[in-house]
Coordinates of C-alpha atoms in Angstrom, one line a residue:
M1 CA 8.2 -11.8 -20.3
S2 CA 9.2 -8.2 -20.2
G3 CA 10.3 -6.4 -17.0
A4 CA 7.1 -4.3 -16.9
A5 CA 4.9 -7.3 -17.3
S6 CA 6.8 -9.1 -14.7
L7 CA 6.5 -6.2 -12.1
I8 CA 2.7 -6.0 -12.8
G9 CA 2.3 -9.8 -12.3
V10 CA 4.1 -9.6 -9.0
V11 CA 2.1 -6.6 -7.8
V12 CA -1.4 -8.3 -8.8
L13 CA -0.4 -11.5 -7.0
V14 CA 0.7 -9.8 -3.8
V15 CA -2.7 -7.7 -3.8
S16 CA -4.7 -10.9 -4.4
L17 CA -2.8 -12.6 -1.5
G18 CA -3.3 -9.8 0.8
V19 CA -7.1 -9.7 0.0
A20 CA -7.3 -13.5 0.5
A21 CA -5.4 -13.1 4.0
Q22 CA -7.8 -10.5 5.0
L23 CA -10.8 -12.5 4.3
V24 CA -9.4 -15.6 6.1
A25 CA -8.5 -13.4 9.0
D26 CA -11.9 -12.0 9.4
W27 CA -13.3 -15.4 9.1
L28 CA -11.2 -16.9 11.9
Q29 CA -11.1 -13.6 13.9
I30 CA -7.2 -13.5 13.9
P31 CA -5.0 -10.7 13.0
S32 CA -4.2 -10.7 9.3
V33 CA -0.7 -10.0 9.9
A34 CA -0.1 -13.8 10.7
F35 CA -1.5 -14.8 7.4
L36 CA 0.3 -12.1 5.4
L37 CA 3.7 -13.3 6.9
V38 CA 3.0 -16.9 6.0
A39 CA 1.7 -15.9 2.5
G40 CA 4.9 -13.9 1.9
V41 CA 7.5 -16.5 2.9
F42 CA 5.2 -19.2 0.8
V43 CA 5.5 -17.2 -2.4
G44 CA 9.0 -15.8 -1.8
P45 CA 12.4 -17.0 -3.1
Q46 CA 12.7 -19.4 -0.2
A47 CA 9.7 -21.4 -1.4
L48 CA 7.8 -21.1 -4.6
G49 CA 9.9 -18.3 -6.0
L50 CA 6.8 -16.3 -7.4
V51 CA 7.7 -13.1 -5.7
D52 CA 11.4 -11.6 -5.6
P53 CA 11.4 -8.3 -3.8
A54 CA 14.6 -7.6 -5.8
I55 CA 12.3 -6.7 -8.8
F56 CA 11.4 -3.4 -7.0
G57 CA 15.3 -2.4 -6.7
Q58 CA 16.8 -1.5 -3.3
A59 CA 15.9 2.2 -3.7
G60 CA 12.4 1.4 -5.0
L61 CA 11.7 -1.1 -2.0
Q62 CA 12.9 1.5 0.4
A63 CA 10.4 4.2 -1.0
I64 CA 7.6 1.7 -1.0
V65 CA 8.1 0.5 2.4
G66 CA 8.8 3.9 3.7
L67 CA 5.7 5.6 2.4
S68 CA 3.5 2.6 3.4
V69 CA 4.7 2.8 7.0
G70 CA 4.0 6.6 6.9
I71 CA 0.5 5.9 5.9
I72 CA 0.1 3.1 8.6
V73 CA 1.4 5.1 11.3
F74 CA -0.7 8.3 10.3
E75 CA -3.8 6.2 10.3
G76 CA -3.3 4.7 13.8
A77 CA -2.4 8.2 15.1
F78 CA -5.5 9.8 13.6
H79 CA -7.7 7.5 16.0
L80 CA -5.3 8.6 18.9
T81 CA -7.8 11.1 20.3
V82 CA -7.6 13.0 23.7
E83 CA -10.6 11.2 24.9
R84 CA -9.3 7.8 23.9
V85 CA -6.0 8.5 25.8
R86 CA -7.8 9.6 28.9
E87 CA -9.5 6.2 29.2
A88 CA -6.1 4.8 30.4
S89 CA -3.8 7.9 30.5
R90 CA -1.7 6.6 33.4
E91 CA -1.2 3.2 32.1
A92 CA -0.4 4.4 28.6
L93 CA 2.2 6.9 29.9
G94 CA 3.8 3.9 31.8
L95 CA 4.0 1.4 29.0
V96 CA 5.6 4.1 26.6
T97 CA 8.3 5.1 29.2
I98 CA 8.9 2.5 31.9
G99 CA 7.7 -0.4 29.7
A100 CA 9.6 0.7 26.6
F101 CA 12.9 1.1 28.6
V102 CA 12.4 -2.5 30.2
S103 CA 11.7 -3.8 26.8
L104 CA 14.9 -2.2 25.3
V105 CA 17.1 -3.1 28.2
G106 CA 15.8 -6.8 28.7
T107 CA 15.8 -7.7 25.0
A108 CA 19.3 -6.2 24.3
V109 CA 20.6 -8.2 27.5
A110 CA 19.0 -11.4 26.1
V111 CA 20.5 -10.9 22.7
K112 CA 24.0 -10.1 23.9
V113 CA 24.1 -13.1 26.2
V114 CA 22.7 -15.6 23.9
F115 CA 24.3 -14.7 20.9
G116 CA 27.6 -13.0 22.1
T117 CA 27.1 -10.1 19.7
T118 CA 28.3 -6.6 20.3
W119 CA 26.2 -4.2 22.6
A120 CA 25.5 -2.0 19.6
V121 CA 23.9 -4.7 17.8
A122 CA 22.0 -6.0 20.9
V123 CA 20.7 -2.5 21.4
L124 CA 19.7 -2.2 17.8
V125 CA 17.4 -5.4 18.0
G126 CA 16.1 -4.2 21.5
S127 CA 15.2 -0.9 19.9
L128 CA 13.1 -2.3 17.2
L129 CA 11.4 -4.7 19.4
I130 CA 10.0 -2.0 21.6
A131 CA 7.3 -1.5 18.9
T132 CA 4.0 -3.4 19.2
G133 CA 2.0 -1.4 16.9
P134 CA -1.6 -0.6 15.8
T135 CA -1.4 -2.8 12.9
V136 CA -1.5 -5.9 15.1
I137 CA -3.0 -4.6 18.3
T138 CA -6.1 -3.0 16.7
P139 CA -7.3 -6.1 14.9
I140 CA -7.1 -8.0 18.3
M141 CA -9.0 -5.4 20.0
Q142 CA -11.7 -5.6 17.4
V143 CA -12.3 -9.3 18.3
V144 CA -11.4 -9.4 22.0
P145 CA -14.1 -6.9 23.6
V146 CA -12.0 -6.0 26.8
R147 CA -12.8 -2.8 28.8
D148 CA -12.0 0.5 27.1
R149 CA -9.3 1.2 29.6
V150 CA -7.3 -2.0 28.6
A151 CA -7.9 -1.5 24.8
A152 CA -6.9 2.3 25.1
A153 CA -3.6 1.4 27.0
L154 CA -2.5 -1.2 24.4
E155 CA -3.5 1.1 21.3
T156 CA -1.7 4.0 22.7
E157 CA 1.2 2.1 23.5
G158 CA 1.2 0.6 20.0
I159 CA 0.9 4.0 18.2
I160 CA 3.6 5.9 20.3
N161 CA 6.0 3.0 20.6
D162 CA 6.1 2.6 16.8
V163 CA 7.4 6.0 16.5
T164 CA 9.7 5.5 19.5
A165 CA 11.1 2.2 18.0
A166 CA 11.7 3.6 14.5
I167 CA 13.6 6.6 15.6
L168 CA 15.7 5.0 18.3
A169 CA 16.6 2.2 15.9
V170 CA 17.8 4.6 13.1
A171 CA 19.9 6.5 15.9
T172 CA 21.3 3.2 17.0
F173 CA 21.9 2.2 13.4
E174 CA 24.2 5.1 12.8
F175 CA 26.2 4.2 15.9
V176 CA 26.4 0.6 14.6
I177 CA 27.9 1.5 11.2
A178 CA 30.2 4.3 12.5
S179 CA 32.4 2.3 14.7
Q180 CA 34.4 5.5 15.7
S181 CA 31.5 7.4 17.1
S182 CA 30.6 7.9 20.6
P183 CA 27.4 6.5 22.2
V184 CA 26.2 10.1 22.5
V185 CA 25.3 10.1 18.9
V186 CA 22.5 7.9 19.7
I187 CA 20.8 10.3 21.9
E188 CA 21.7 13.3 19.7
A189 CA 20.3 11.5 16.6
F190 CA 17.1 10.4 18.5
V191 CA 16.5 13.8 19.8
A192 CA 17.0 15.5 16.4
R193 CA 14.7 13.2 14.6
L194 CA 11.8 13.5 17.1
A195 CA 12.1 17.3 17.1
V196 CA 12.1 17.4 13.2
G197 CA 9.1 15.0 13.2
V198 CA 7.0 17.2 15.7
L199 CA 7.8 20.3 13.8
V200 CA 7.0 18.9 10.4
G201 CA 3.9 16.9 11.6
V202 CA 2.5 20.1 13.4
V203 CA 2.9 22.2 10.3
A204 CA 1.7 19.6 7.8
G205 CA -1.4 18.4 10.0
G206 CA -2.3 21.9 11.0
G207 CA -1.9 23.3 7.6
I208 CA -4.2 20.7 6.1
A209 CA -6.7 21.1 8.8
L210 CA -6.8 24.9 8.1
L211 CA -7.3 24.4 4.6
L212 CA -10.2 21.7 5.1
R213 CA -12.0 24.3 7.4
R214 CA -11.4 27.4 5.3
L215 CA -11.6 26.2 1.7
N216 CA -15.0 26.3 0.0
L217 CA -15.1 22.7 -1.4
S218 CA -17.8 22.1 -4.0
A219 CA -20.7 20.2 -2.7
D220 CA -20.4 17.4 -5.2
N221 CA -16.8 16.5 -4.6
A222 CA -16.4 17.7 -0.8
T223 CA -16.0 14.3 0.5
Q224 CA -13.6 13.1 -2.1
N225 CA -11.4 16.2 -1.9
A226 CA -11.2 16.0 2.0
R227 CA -10.1 12.4 1.8
V228 CA -7.5 13.2 -1.0
M229 CA -6.1 16.3 1.1
V230 CA -5.9 14.1 4.4
L231 CA -4.1 11.4 2.5
T232 CA -1.7 14.1 1.1
A233 CA -1.0 15.3 4.7
A234 CA 0.1 11.7 5.6
L235 CA 2.5 11.5 2.5
L236 CA 3.7 15.2 2.8
A237 CA 4.5 14.9 6.5
Y238 CA 6.5 11.6 5.8
A239 CA 8.3 13.0 2.8
L240 CA 9.2 16.3 4.4
G241 CA 10.5 14.6 7.6
S242 CA 12.4 12.0 5.7
M243 CA 14.1 14.5 3.3
W244 CA 15.3 16.7 6.5
L245 CA 16.5 13.7 8.5
S246 CA 16.3 9.9 7.7
E247 CA 13.4 8.2 9.5
A248 CA 12.2 11.6 10.9
G249 CA 9.3 11.1 8.4
I250 CA 7.6 8.2 10.7
A251 CA 7.4 10.8 13.7
A252 CA 6.2 13.6 11.4
A253 CA 3.4 11.3 9.9
A254 CA 2.5 10.2 13.6
V255 CA 2.1 13.9 14.7
A256 CA 0.3 14.9 11.6
G257 CA -2.2 12.1 12.3
I258 CA -2.6 13.0 15.9
V259 CA -3.3 16.8 15.1
L260 CA -5.8 15.9 12.3
G261 CA -7.5 13.3 14.5
N262 CA -7.9 15.9 17.4
V263 CA -9.3 19.0 15.5
D264 CA -12.8 19.4 14.1
I265 CA -12.5 18.8 10.3
P266 CA -15.3 18.4 7.9
H267 CA -16.3 14.7 6.7
E268 CA -14.3 13.1 9.4
E269 CA -16.4 9.9 9.3
E270 CA -15.9 9.4 5.6
I271 CA -12.1 10.2 5.8
A272 CA -11.6 7.6 8.6
E273 CA -13.4 5.1 6.5
F274 CA -11.3 5.9 3.3
K275 CA -8.0 5.9 5.2
G276 CA -8.8 2.5 7.0
G277 CA -9.4 1.0 3.3
I278 CA -5.9 2.6 2.0
T279 CA -4.0 1.3 5.2
L280 CA -5.5 -2.2 4.7
F281 CA -4.2 -2.3 1.2
V282 CA -0.6 -1.0 1.9
L283 CA -0.3 -3.1 4.9
S284 CA -1.0 -6.2 3.0
F285 CA 1.2 -5.3 0.2
V286 CA 4.2 -4.5 2.3
F287 CA 4.0 -7.3 4.8
I288 CA 3.9 -9.9 2.0
V289 CA 6.9 -8.2 0.2
L290 CA 8.9 -7.9 3.4
A291 CA 8.2 -11.6 4.4
A292 CA 9.2 -12.8 0.8
Q293 CA 12.7 -11.2 1.4
L294 CA 13.0 -13.1 4.7
S295 CA 15.7 -15.7 4.4
L296 CA 14.9 -19.0 6.2
G297 CA 18.6 -19.4 6.7
D298 CA 18.7 -16.5 8.8
L299 CA 16.1 -18.2 11.1
R300 CA 18.0 -21.6 11.0
A301 CA 21.1 -19.7 11.9
L302 CA 19.9 -18.6 15.1
G303 CA 19.2 -22.2 16.3
I304 CA 18.0 -22.8 19.9
G305 CA 19.4 -19.4 20.7
G306 CA 16.7 -17.8 18.8
L307 CA 13.9 -19.6 20.5
V308 CA 15.5 -18.8 23.8
V309 CA 15.5 -15.0 23.0
V310 CA 11.8 -15.2 22.0
I311 CA 10.7 -16.9 25.1
V312 CA 12.7 -14.3 27.3
V313 CA 11.0 -11.4 25.4
V314 CA 7.7 -12.7 25.4
A315 CA 7.4 -14.4 28.7
L316 CA 9.7 -12.5 31.1
V317 CA 10.7 -9.0 29.6
R318 CA 7.0 -8.1 28.3
P319 CA 5.2 -9.1 31.5
L320 CA 7.9 -7.3 33.8
G321 CA 7.7 -4.1 31.9
V322 CA 3.9 -4.1 32.0
F323 CA 4.0 -5.0 35.7
L324 CA 6.3 -2.1 36.6
S325 CA 4.7 0.4 34.3
T326 CA 1.0 -0.1 35.6
L327 CA 1.7 0.0 39.2
G328 CA -1.0 2.0 41.1
G329 CA -3.1 2.4 37.9
R330 CA -6.8 1.5 37.3
L331 CA -6.0 -1.9 35.7
T332 CA -6.9 -4.9 37.9
V333 CA -4.3 -7.6 38.3
R334 CA -6.1 -9.9 35.7
E335 CA -6.2 -7.0 33.2
R336 CA -2.4 -6.3 33.8
M337 CA -1.7 -10.0 33.1
F338 CA -3.8 -9.8 29.9
V339 CA -1.9 -6.6 28.8
G340 CA 1.5 -8.4 29.8
A341 CA 0.5 -11.4 27.5
M342 CA -0.2 -8.9 24.5
G343 CA 2.8 -7.7 23.0
P344 CA 2.7 -8.5 19.2
R345 CA 5.1 -6.9 16.9
G346 CA 4.2 -5.5 13.6
I347 CA 5.2 -3.6 10.6
V348 CA 7.7 -1.0 11.9
P349 CA 10.2 -3.7 13.2
A350 CA 9.7 -5.8 10.2
S351 CA 10.3 -3.0 7.7
V352 CA 13.1 -1.2 9.5
A353 CA 14.8 -4.5 10.3
T354 CA 14.6 -5.8 6.6
L355 CA 16.1 -2.4 5.1
F356 CA 18.9 -2.3 7.9
A357 CA 19.9 -6.0 7.2
I358 CA 20.4 -5.0 3.4
E359 CA 23.0 -2.3 4.4
L360 CA 24.6 -4.5 7.0
R361 CA 25.0 -7.7 5.1
P362 CA 28.1 -6.9 2.8
D363 CA 30.2 -5.9 5.7
N364 CA 28.7 -7.7 8.8
P365 CA 26.8 -10.6 7.7
E366 CA 26.4 -12.0 11.4
A367 CA 25.0 -8.9 12.7
A368 CA 22.5 -8.7 9.8
T369 CA 21.5 -12.3 10.4
I370 CA 20.9 -11.7 14.2
L371 CA 19.0 -8.6 13.5
V372 CA 16.4 -9.8 11.0
G373 CA 16.3 -13.4 12.2
T374 CA 15.5 -12.3 15.8
V375 CA 13.1 -9.6 14.9
F376 CA 11.0 -11.9 12.5
L377 CA 11.0 -14.8 15.1
V378 CA 9.5 -12.4 17.6
I379 CA 7.1 -11.2 15.0
F380 CA 6.0 -14.7 14.0
A381 CA 5.8 -16.0 17.7
T382 CA 3.8 -13.0 18.9
V383 CA 1.5 -12.6 16.2
M384 CA 0.8 -16.3 15.8
F385 CA 0.2 -17.2 19.5
Q386 CA -0.6 -13.9 21.1
G387 CA -2.8 -12.7 18.2
G388 CA -4.5 -16.3 17.8
L389 CA -4.9 -16.9 21.4
A390 CA -6.0 -13.3 22.6
R391 CA -9.6 -14.3 23.2
H392 CA -8.7 -17.4 25.0
F393 CA -6.4 -15.4 27.3
A394 CA -9.1 -12.9 28.0
Q395 CA -11.6 -15.6 28.7
A396 CA -9.2 -17.6 31.0
L397 CA -8.5 -14.5 32.9
D398 CA -12.2 -13.7 33.1
I399 CA -11.6 -10.0 32.1
L400 CA -14.3 -9.8 29.2
P401 CA -16.9 -7.5 31.0
M402 CA -20.7 -8.6 30.9
Q403 CA -22.3 -6.3 28.5
T404 CA -25.5 -4.8 27.5
L405 CA -27.1 -5.7 24.0
I406 CA -29.6 -3.1 22.7
V407 CA -31.7 -4.4 19.7
G408 CA -32.6 -1.4 17.6
G409 CA -30.5 1.5 16.7
G410 CA -33.3 4.1 16.6
R411 CA -33.6 7.0 18.7
V412 CA -34.5 4.9 21.7
G413 CA -31.7 2.4 21.2
R414 CA -29.2 5.2 20.6
E415 CA -30.2 7.2 23.5
L416 CA -30.0 4.2 25.8
A417 CA -26.6 3.4 24.4
V418 CA -25.3 6.9 25.3
R419 CA -26.6 6.8 28.9
Y420 CA -25.2 3.3 29.6
E421 CA -21.7 3.9 28.1
S422 CA -21.6 7.2 30.1
R423 CA -21.8 4.9 33.2
G424 CA -18.9 2.9 31.9
E425 CA -20.8 -0.1 30.6
E426 CA -20.0 -2.2 27.8
V427 CA -22.6 -1.8 25.0
V428 CA -23.4 -3.4 21.6
L429 CA -26.3 -2.4 19.4
I430 CA -28.0 -4.5 16.8
D431 CA -29.8 -3.4 13.7
S432 CA -30.9 -4.9 10.4
D433 CA -30.9 -1.5 8.6
E434 CA -27.5 -0.8 7.0
D435 CA -28.0 3.2 7.1
T436 CA -28.8 2.9 10.7
V437 CA -25.9 0.7 11.4
E438 CA -23.6 3.3 9.7
R439 CA -25.1 6.4 11.4
T440 CA -24.8 4.5 14.7
R441 CA -21.1 3.7 14.2
A442 CA -20.3 7.3 13.2
D443 CA -21.8 8.3 16.5
G444 CA -19.0 6.0 18.1
H445 CA -21.1 3.0 19.0
R446 CA -20.3 -0.6 18.7
V447 CA -23.0 -2.2 16.3
V448 CA -23.7 -5.6 14.7
H449 CA -25.5 -5.6 11.5
G450 CA -28.0 -8.3 11.4
D451 CA -31.6 -9.7 12.2
A452 CA -31.4 -9.9 16.1
T453 CA -34.4 -12.6 15.8
N454 CA -31.6 -14.9 14.4
A455 CA -29.9 -16.7 17.3
T456 CA -26.6 -16.6 15.4
V457 CA -26.7 -12.9 15.2
L458 CA -27.3 -12.6 18.9
E459 CA -24.4 -14.9 19.7
E460 CA -22.1 -12.9 17.3
A461 CA -23.1 -9.8 19.4
G462 CA -22.3 -11.4 22.6
A463 CA -25.6 -12.6 23.9
N464 CA -23.8 -15.6 25.8
R465 CA -22.0 -13.0 28.1
A466 CA -24.7 -10.2 28.2
S467 CA -26.1 -9.2 31.8
V468 CA -28.9 -7.2 30.1
V469 CA -30.7 -7.5 26.8
V470 CA -33.0 -4.7 25.8
A471 CA -35.4 -5.1 22.8
A472 CA -36.2 -1.6 21.8
T473 CA -37.3 -1.6 18.3
A474 CA -40.5 -0.2 16.9
D475 CA -41.7 -3.7 15.8
D476 CA -43.4 -5.7 18.9
D477 CA -43.1 -9.0 16.9
V478 CA -39.2 -8.4 16.7
N479 CA -39.1 -7.4 20.5
L480 CA -41.2 -10.4 21.4
L481 CA -38.9 -13.0 19.6
V482 CA -35.6 -11.2 20.8
A483 CA -36.9 -11.3 24.4
Q484 CA -37.8 -15.0 24.0
L485 CA -34.3 -16.0 22.6
A486 CA -32.7 -14.1 25.4
T487 CA -34.5 -15.8 28.2
T488 CA -34.7 -19.3 26.8
R489 CA -31.6 -19.6 24.6
F490 CA -29.0 -17.4 26.4
D491 CA -30.4 -17.3 29.9
V492 CA -29.8 -13.6 30.2
D493 CA -30.5 -12.4 33.8
T494 CA -32.2 -9.1 32.9
V495 CA -34.4 -8.9 29.8
V496 CA -36.4 -5.6 29.0
A497 CA -38.8 -5.3 26.1
R498 CA -40.4 -2.3 24.5
A499 CA -44.1 -2.7 24.0
N500 CA -45.3 -0.3 21.3
Q501 CA -48.9 -1.4 21.5
P502 CA -50.7 -1.6 24.9
N503 CA -52.5 -4.8 23.8
N504 CA -49.3 -6.7 23.4
V505 CA -48.0 -6.0 27.0
E506 CA -49.8 -9.2 28.3
A507 CA -47.8 -11.3 25.7
F508 CA -44.5 -9.8 26.8
E509 CA -45.4 -10.4 30.7
D510 CA -46.1 -14.0 29.8
L511 CA -42.3 -14.3 29.0
D512 CA -41.5 -13.1 32.4
V513 CA -39.5 -10.1 31.1
E514 CA -39.5 -6.5 32.3
T515 CA -42.0 -4.8 29.9
I516 CA -42.0 -1.0 29.2
S517 CA -45.1 0.1 27.6
A518 CA -44.6 3.1 25.5
G519 CA -47.9 4.8 26.4
F520 CA -47.6 4.2 30.0
A521 CA -43.9 5.4 30.0
V522 CA -45.2 8.8 28.7
A523 CA -47.9 8.9 31.3
D524 CA -45.1 8.1 34.0
A525 CA -42.8 10.8 32.6
I526 CA -45.6 13.4 32.8
D527 CA -46.6 12.4 36.2
D528 CA -42.9 12.8 37.3
A529 CA -42.7 16.1 35.9
V530 CA -45.7 17.3 37.9
E531 CA -45.1 15.5 41.2
R532 CA -41.2 15.4 41.3
P533 CA -40.1 18.2 39.0
A534 CA -36.5 18.6 40.3
L535 CA -35.7 14.8 40.0
A536 CA -37.5 14.6 36.5
H537 CA -35.5 17.5 35.3
W538 CA -32.3 16.1 36.4
L539 CA -33.0 12.5 35.1
S540 CA -34.1 13.9 31.8
D541 CA -31.2 16.5 31.3
S542 CA -28.9 15.2 28.5
G543 CA -26.2 17.5 29.7
R544 CA -26.0 16.2 33.1
T545 CA -22.8 14.7 34.4
G546 CA -24.2 12.2 37.0
D547 CA -26.8 9.6 37.4
V548 CA -28.6 7.0 39.5
L549 CA -26.8 3.7 39.6
E550 CA -28.0 0.1 41.0
V551 CA -25.1 -2.1 41.7
E552 CA -24.7 -5.4 43.5
L553 CA -22.4 -5.4 46.5
S554 CA -19.5 -8.0 46.0
N555 CA -16.7 -6.2 47.6
E556 CA -16.0 -8.3 50.9
S557 CA -14.3 -5.4 52.4
L558 CA -17.5 -3.5 52.7
V559 CA -19.7 -6.5 54.0
D560 CA -20.9 -5.9 57.6
R561 CA -19.9 -2.3 57.5
T562 CA -22.2 0.3 58.7
M563 CA -23.6 2.9 56.1
A564 CA -21.5 5.5 58.0
E565 CA -18.3 3.6 57.4
T566 CA -19.3 3.0 53.8
A567 CA -20.0 6.6 53.1
K568 CA -16.4 7.6 54.0
K569 CA -15.1 5.0 51.3
L570 CA -17.5 6.3 48.5
P571 CA -16.2 9.0 46.1
D572 CA -17.0 12.4 46.7
G573 CA -20.4 13.2 45.4
C574 CA -22.0 9.8 45.8
L575 CA -24.4 8.6 48.3
V576 CA -26.5 5.5 48.9
A577 CA -30.2 6.3 48.6
M578 CA -31.5 2.7 48.9
V579 CA -30.7 -0.8 49.8
S580 CA -32.6 -3.8 48.4
R581 CA -32.2 -7.1 50.1
D582 CA -34.4 -10.2 49.6
G583 CA -37.0 -8.2 47.8
T584 CA -37.2 -5.6 50.3
D585 CA -36.3 -2.0 49.7
R586 CA -35.3 0.3 52.6
V587 CA -33.7 3.7 53.0
P588 CA -30.7 3.0 55.3
D589 CA -29.7 4.9 58.3
S590 CA -26.1 5.4 59.5
D591 CA -26.1 2.3 61.6
F592 CA -27.6 -0.1 58.8
R593 CA -25.0 -2.9 58.0
L594 CA -24.3 -4.1 54.5
A595 CA -24.4 -7.7 53.4
S596 CA -23.0 -9.4 50.5
G597 CA -25.5 -9.4 47.4
D598 CA -27.3 -6.3 48.7
H599 CA -28.3 -4.0 45.7
L600 CA -27.4 -0.4 46.4
T601 CA -29.0 2.4 44.6
L602 CA -26.4 5.2 44.4
V603 CA -27.0 8.9 43.4
C604 CA -23.7 10.2 41.9
E605 CA -22.9 13.9 40.8
T606 CA -20.4 12.9 38.1
N607 CA -19.8 10.0 35.8
E608 CA -16.3 9.6 37.1
A609 CA -17.7 9.3 40.6
M610 CA -20.2 6.7 39.3
Q611 CA -17.7 4.6 37.8
D612 CA -15.4 4.7 40.8
A613 CA -18.3 3.8 43.1
R614 CA -19.3 0.8 40.8
A615 CA -15.7 -0.4 41.0
L616 CA -15.6 -0.1 44.8
C617 CA -18.8 -1.9 45.3
Q618 CA -17.8 -4.8 42.9
G619 CA -14.2 -5.0 44.4
E620 CA -12.4 -4.0 41.3

């Protein structure tokens, strides 16, 4: 077989394995990286010998891996919006500073003590294992619906630490191969690459954003042209940064992604979908090729010491770093434990370690073995165990929040989702119409596509841990069936159904569910507008920043407190308007004492104050 034909066969095999791994991962709801690694080793020279990365040549492999990493980092950074970071800005800052430092030092000490290698090699391994990465964190967050603040902290850490790890590792590698150099070279190289990356990324990302907004793209090809231009921004930023200084391209790609993700550009939703598909393709290809290059001899050479380092990194260094970096933040103790248990490593340490090992092996084979063996052992262990057991960890720690299911992605359903999410609640919509699902997802909501009258679809959406189910479609038969399933099959505490026809109200009430008659609701709204105009206007104003909230008191520190004492603990701009106890509603005076299980109706001026008040009453 000719060289070209062999290369084509290898590429097709790798792509096919990547697709198969993605399908299996989606089916089992486990990050695909786990299956990509196994597939790569299985078809590599160490096993079946079907894929030999040497066929690409060293320069070709470096170029393929480099450009692929640039695209992957760009795609992750594109989703790192200011609003997303604000969900857990304090925790994210701690994880990328204190947490990264603890990871670097702790891993380096473990490698030095266990293997007795030089400090330079130990720091090189520690630098690479700072990275967690969006390629493994994002799939985990897609199947483990933790609170937004937890997901935001992990995803922000993954994107920023990917860049930090790559640049720091390159700077350290220069020190390793230049034995006469001073350690100061590491700092100088790190700062230089970061500065180049930021400069190139801002220019490339800003330039493409300006072109997208000013060019008069033809209507027929506007979306296609926008996609190509954004992909070009990723490749251009990476190439220019790497040409200026090696590995500065990763920082440049990340910065370009952040710039484009945070400015208003046309066809943003279509671009995001396109980039996701491209990233999935290159991720599958590169991981399999890198895993195929892995020598099992490197793993065996580490012996028991390798397992000891993995245990130290996973069970000691990571939890310690998370504990120190999240002190005083919004995360609860259990959420911090979950973050401490989630530190899977991804494409950046795998790719950079492989390329470094190729250069190190001729002159320093022991250092190459320690580097690639340790990095891939940690990747295997963290992806397999942390990725595979993430949902079980979350369930054991009881940090999966109760959520609200809304059946129907029409105007009513979407408006309800906006209101609930503004209060900090976890919302999932269900709709059977594909166009409605895509439109709702584009608005930023979590949506399940399917027929909600099917119990399997409701279970997939999380009905077994839903505190509220709202049947809000325009079809009373669908609403009736959903309400029946929610009450009888899933035992949901609160079920609210929309009755479009007044004649159907009695059928809903027979199910003992809260029924909202469309006609009566309009009459009530008109009555409120006449008799209570100020309140009606405030509640119906889509631009308002606050709301009315009812929450059950479960914080023991507030039990038996007077309203006067409780008012001092509430956030500014919040007051208790009503207390419901044993079916009786009352407006409390200053001497009224609260009891566990009381339902408090709070009026809050801002959404932030409302969320803080909810957390206070629930003891979070």
